[in-house]
Amino acid sequence: MKAWAEVSSLLEQLLSASEELRSKIFADDDDIEEWTGLIDQREEIIKQISEFQNQGAIVTDEDKERYLQKVYEIDLQVFPLLEKKYDNLDRQSKNIQKSIMVGAKYGSYGNINPYGAYFDKRN
């Protein structure tokens, strides 16, 4: 009976963490570390639930409907947005790295000619 109460409590924590993650992402809060922390927290809760299930604890149909269905719906909303934001950040990072490499190669990083022309000073 105690294992069931623990699983129910963990399911409630999982739903709470999922709702918090959704609110952060929909609020356009670009604190990636906070998102990562919430995702890690969710993973840890899922591991704990799995351990209880391996020990014989059962997730009731009521808990599945009350918690897991809501978590699943949140995941369907959140993870496509997370993937899009990750791709955007990855693209920005690659552009910055490319700019740094080009600047280092031509030796005039930060010196921009206002007329759009540059002189190749490499030998």
PDB file of N, CA, C and O in Angstrom, residues 1-7 10 46-59:
ATOM      1  N   MET A   1       0.828  -1.200   0.000  1.00  0.00           N
ATOM      2  CA  MET A   1       0.000   0.000   0.000  1.00  0.00           C
ATOM      3  C   MET A   1       0.870   1.262   0.000  1.00  0.00           C
ATOM      4  O   MET A   1       0.548   2.235  -0.654  1.00  0.00           O
ATOM      5  N   LYS A   2       1.992   1.202   0.725  1.00  0.00           N
ATOM      6  CA  LYS A   2       2.875   2.366   0.790  1.00  0.00           C
ATOM      7  C   LYS A   2       3.472   2.662  -0.584  1.00  0.00           C
ATOM      8  O   LYS A   2       3.624   3.812  -0.970  1.00  0.00           O
ATOM      9  N   ALA A   3       3.814   1.603  -1.335  1.00  0.00           N
ATOM     10  CA  ALA A   3       4.382   1.787  -2.671  1.00  0.00           C
ATOM     11  C   ALA A   3       3.387   2.500  -3.578  1.00  0.00           C
ATOM     12  O   ALA A   3       3.766   3.350  -4.382  1.00  0.00           O
ATOM     13  N   TRP A   4       2.112   2.173  -3.451  1.00  0.00           N
ATOM     14  CA  TRP A   4       1.091   2.826  -4.276  1.00  0.00           C
ATOM     15  C   TRP A   4       1.039   4.322  -3.960  1.00  0.00           C
ATOM     16  O   TRP A   4       0.956   5.158  -4.866  1.00  0.00           O
ATOM     17  N   ALA A   5       1.120   4.673  -2.673  1.00  0.00           N
ATOM     18  CA  ALA A   5       1.097   6.089  -2.276  1.00  0.00           C
ATOM     19  C   ALA A   5       2.332   6.813  -2.812  1.00  0.00           C
ATOM     20  O   ALA A   5       2.243   7.962  -3.255  1.00  0.00           O
ATOM     21  N   GLU A   6       3.474   6.132  -2.784  1.00  0.00           N
ATOM     22  CA  GLU A   6       4.702   6.720  -3.319  1.00  0.00           C
ATOM     23  C   GLU A   6       4.581   6.960  -4.825  1.00  0.00           C
ATOM     24  O   GLU A   6       4.971   8.016  -5.325  1.00  0.00           O
ATOM     25  N   VAL A   7       4.056   5.967  -5.534  1.00  0.00           N
ATOM     26  CA  VAL A   7       3.896   6.106  -6.983  1.00  0.00           C
ATOM     27  C   VAL A   7       2.924   7.236  -7.289  1.00  0.00           C
ATOM     28  O   VAL A   7       3.175   8.053  -8.181  1.00  0.00           O
ATOM     29  N   LEU A  10       4.714  10.451  -6.808  1.00  0.00           N
ATOM     30  CA  LEU A  10       5.659  10.688  -7.895  1.00  0.00           C
ATOM     31  C   LEU A  10       4.936  11.111  -9.171  1.00  0.00           C
ATOM     32  O   LEU A  10       5.424  11.975  -9.906  1.00  0.00           O
ATOM     33  N   ILE A  46      10.564   9.676 -13.431  1.00  0.00           N
ATOM     34  CA  ILE A  46      10.164   8.520 -14.241  1.00  0.00           C
ATOM     35  C   ILE A  46      10.975   7.287 -13.837  1.00  0.00           C
ATOM     36  O   ILE A  46      10.431   6.174 -13.742  1.00  0.00           O
ATOM     37  N   LYS A  47      12.268   7.466 -13.583  1.00  0.00           N
ATOM     38  CA  LYS A  47      13.098   6.340 -13.133  1.00  0.00           C
ATOM     39  C   LYS A  47      12.591   5.787 -11.806  1.00  0.00           C
ATOM     40  O   LYS A  47      12.539   4.571 -11.604  1.00  0.00           O
ATOM     41  N   GLN A  48      12.239   6.691 -10.887  1.00  0.00           N
ATOM     42  CA  GLN A  48      11.741   6.249  -9.587  1.00  0.00           C
ATOM     43  C   GLN A  48      10.428   5.487  -9.734  1.00  0.00           C
ATOM     44  O   GLN A  48      10.215   4.467  -9.067  1.00  0.00           O
ATOM     45  N   ILE A  49       9.559   5.960 -10.607  1.00  0.00           N
ATOM     46  CA  ILE A  49       8.287   5.271 -10.844  1.00  0.00           C
ATOM     47  C   ILE A  49       8.562   3.877 -11.420  1.00  0.00           C
ATOM     48  O   ILE A  49       7.943   2.888 -10.993  1.00  0.00           O
ATOM     49  N   SER A  50       9.484   3.803 -12.353  1.00  0.00           N
ATOM     50  CA  SER A  50       9.843   2.507 -12.947  1.00  0.00           C
ATOM     51  C   SER A  50      10.382   1.540 -11.897  1.00  0.00           C
ATOM     52  O   SER A  50      10.067   0.342 -11.921  1.00  0.00           O
ATOM     53  N   GLU A  51      11.198   2.053 -10.987  1.00  0.00           N
ATOM     54  CA  GLU A  51      11.738   1.201  -9.921  1.00  0.00           C
ATOM     55  C   GLU A  51      10.619   0.656  -9.042  1.00  0.00           C
ATOM     56  O   GLU A  51      10.623  -0.523  -8.683  1.00  0.00           O
ATOM     57  N   PHE A  52       9.662   1.501  -8.712  1.00  0.00           N
ATOM     58  CA  PHE A  52       8.523   1.031  -7.907  1.00  0.00           C
ATOM     59  C   PHE A  52       7.713  -0.008  -8.681  1.00  0.00           C
ATOM     60  O   PHE A  52       7.248  -0.992  -8.105  1.00  0.00           O
ATOM     61  N   GLN A  53       7.555   0.211  -9.971  1.00  0.00           N
ATOM     62  CA  GLN A  53       6.806  -0.761 -10.770  1.00  0.00           C
ATOM     63  C   GLN A  53       7.565  -2.086 -10.846  1.00  0.00           C
ATOM     64  O   GLN A  53       6.946  -3.147 -10.840  1.00  0.00           O
ATOM     65  N   ASN A  54       8.890  -2.044 -10.920  1.00  0.00           N
ATOM     66  CA  ASN A  54       9.682  -3.269 -10.932  1.00  0.00           C
ATOM     67  C   ASN A  54       9.566  -4.024  -9.613  1.00  0.00           C
ATOM     68  O   ASN A  54       9.749  -5.243  -9.568  1.00  0.00           O
ATOM     69  N   GLN A  55       9.270  -3.293  -8.553  1.00  0.00           N
ATOM     70  CA  GLN A  55       9.089  -3.912  -7.240  1.00  0.00           C
ATOM     71  C   GLN A  55       7.655  -4.399  -7.033  1.00  0.00           C
ATOM     72  O   GLN A  55       7.319  -4.912  -5.984  1.00  0.00           O
ATOM     73  N   GLY A  56       6.800  -4.185  -8.022  1.00  0.00           N
ATOM     74  CA  GLY A  56       5.440  -4.708  -7.941  1.00  0.00           C
ATOM     75  C   GLY A  56       4.353  -3.664  -7.767  1.00  0.00           C
ATOM     76  O   GLY A  56       3.172  -4.010  -7.700  1.00  0.00           O
ATOM     77  N   ALA A  57       4.712  -2.406  -7.667  1.00  0.00           N
ATOM     78  CA  ALA A  57       3.700  -1.352  -7.531  1.00  0.00           C
ATOM     79  C   ALA A  57       2.944  -1.216  -8.854  1.00  0.00           C
ATOM     80  O   ALA A  57       3.510  -1.374  -9.930  1.00  0.00           O
ATOM     81  N   ILE A  58       1.679  -0.936  -8.759  1.00  0.00           N
ATOM     82  CA  ILE A  58       0.824  -0.834  -9.939  1.00  0.00           C
ATOM     83  C   ILE A  58       0.300   0.596 -10.062  1.00  0.00           C
ATOM     84  O   ILE A  58      -0.121   1.201  -9.074  1.00  0.00           O
ATOM     85  N   VAL A  59       0.327   1.105 -11.278  1.00  0.00           N
ATOM     86  CA  VAL A  59      -0.266   2.405 -11.557  1.00  0.00           C
ATOM     87  C   VAL A  59      -1.730   2.137 -11.924  1.00  0.00           C
ATOM     88  O   VAL A  59      -2.015   1.421 -12.883  1.00  0.00           O
TER      89      VAL A  59
END
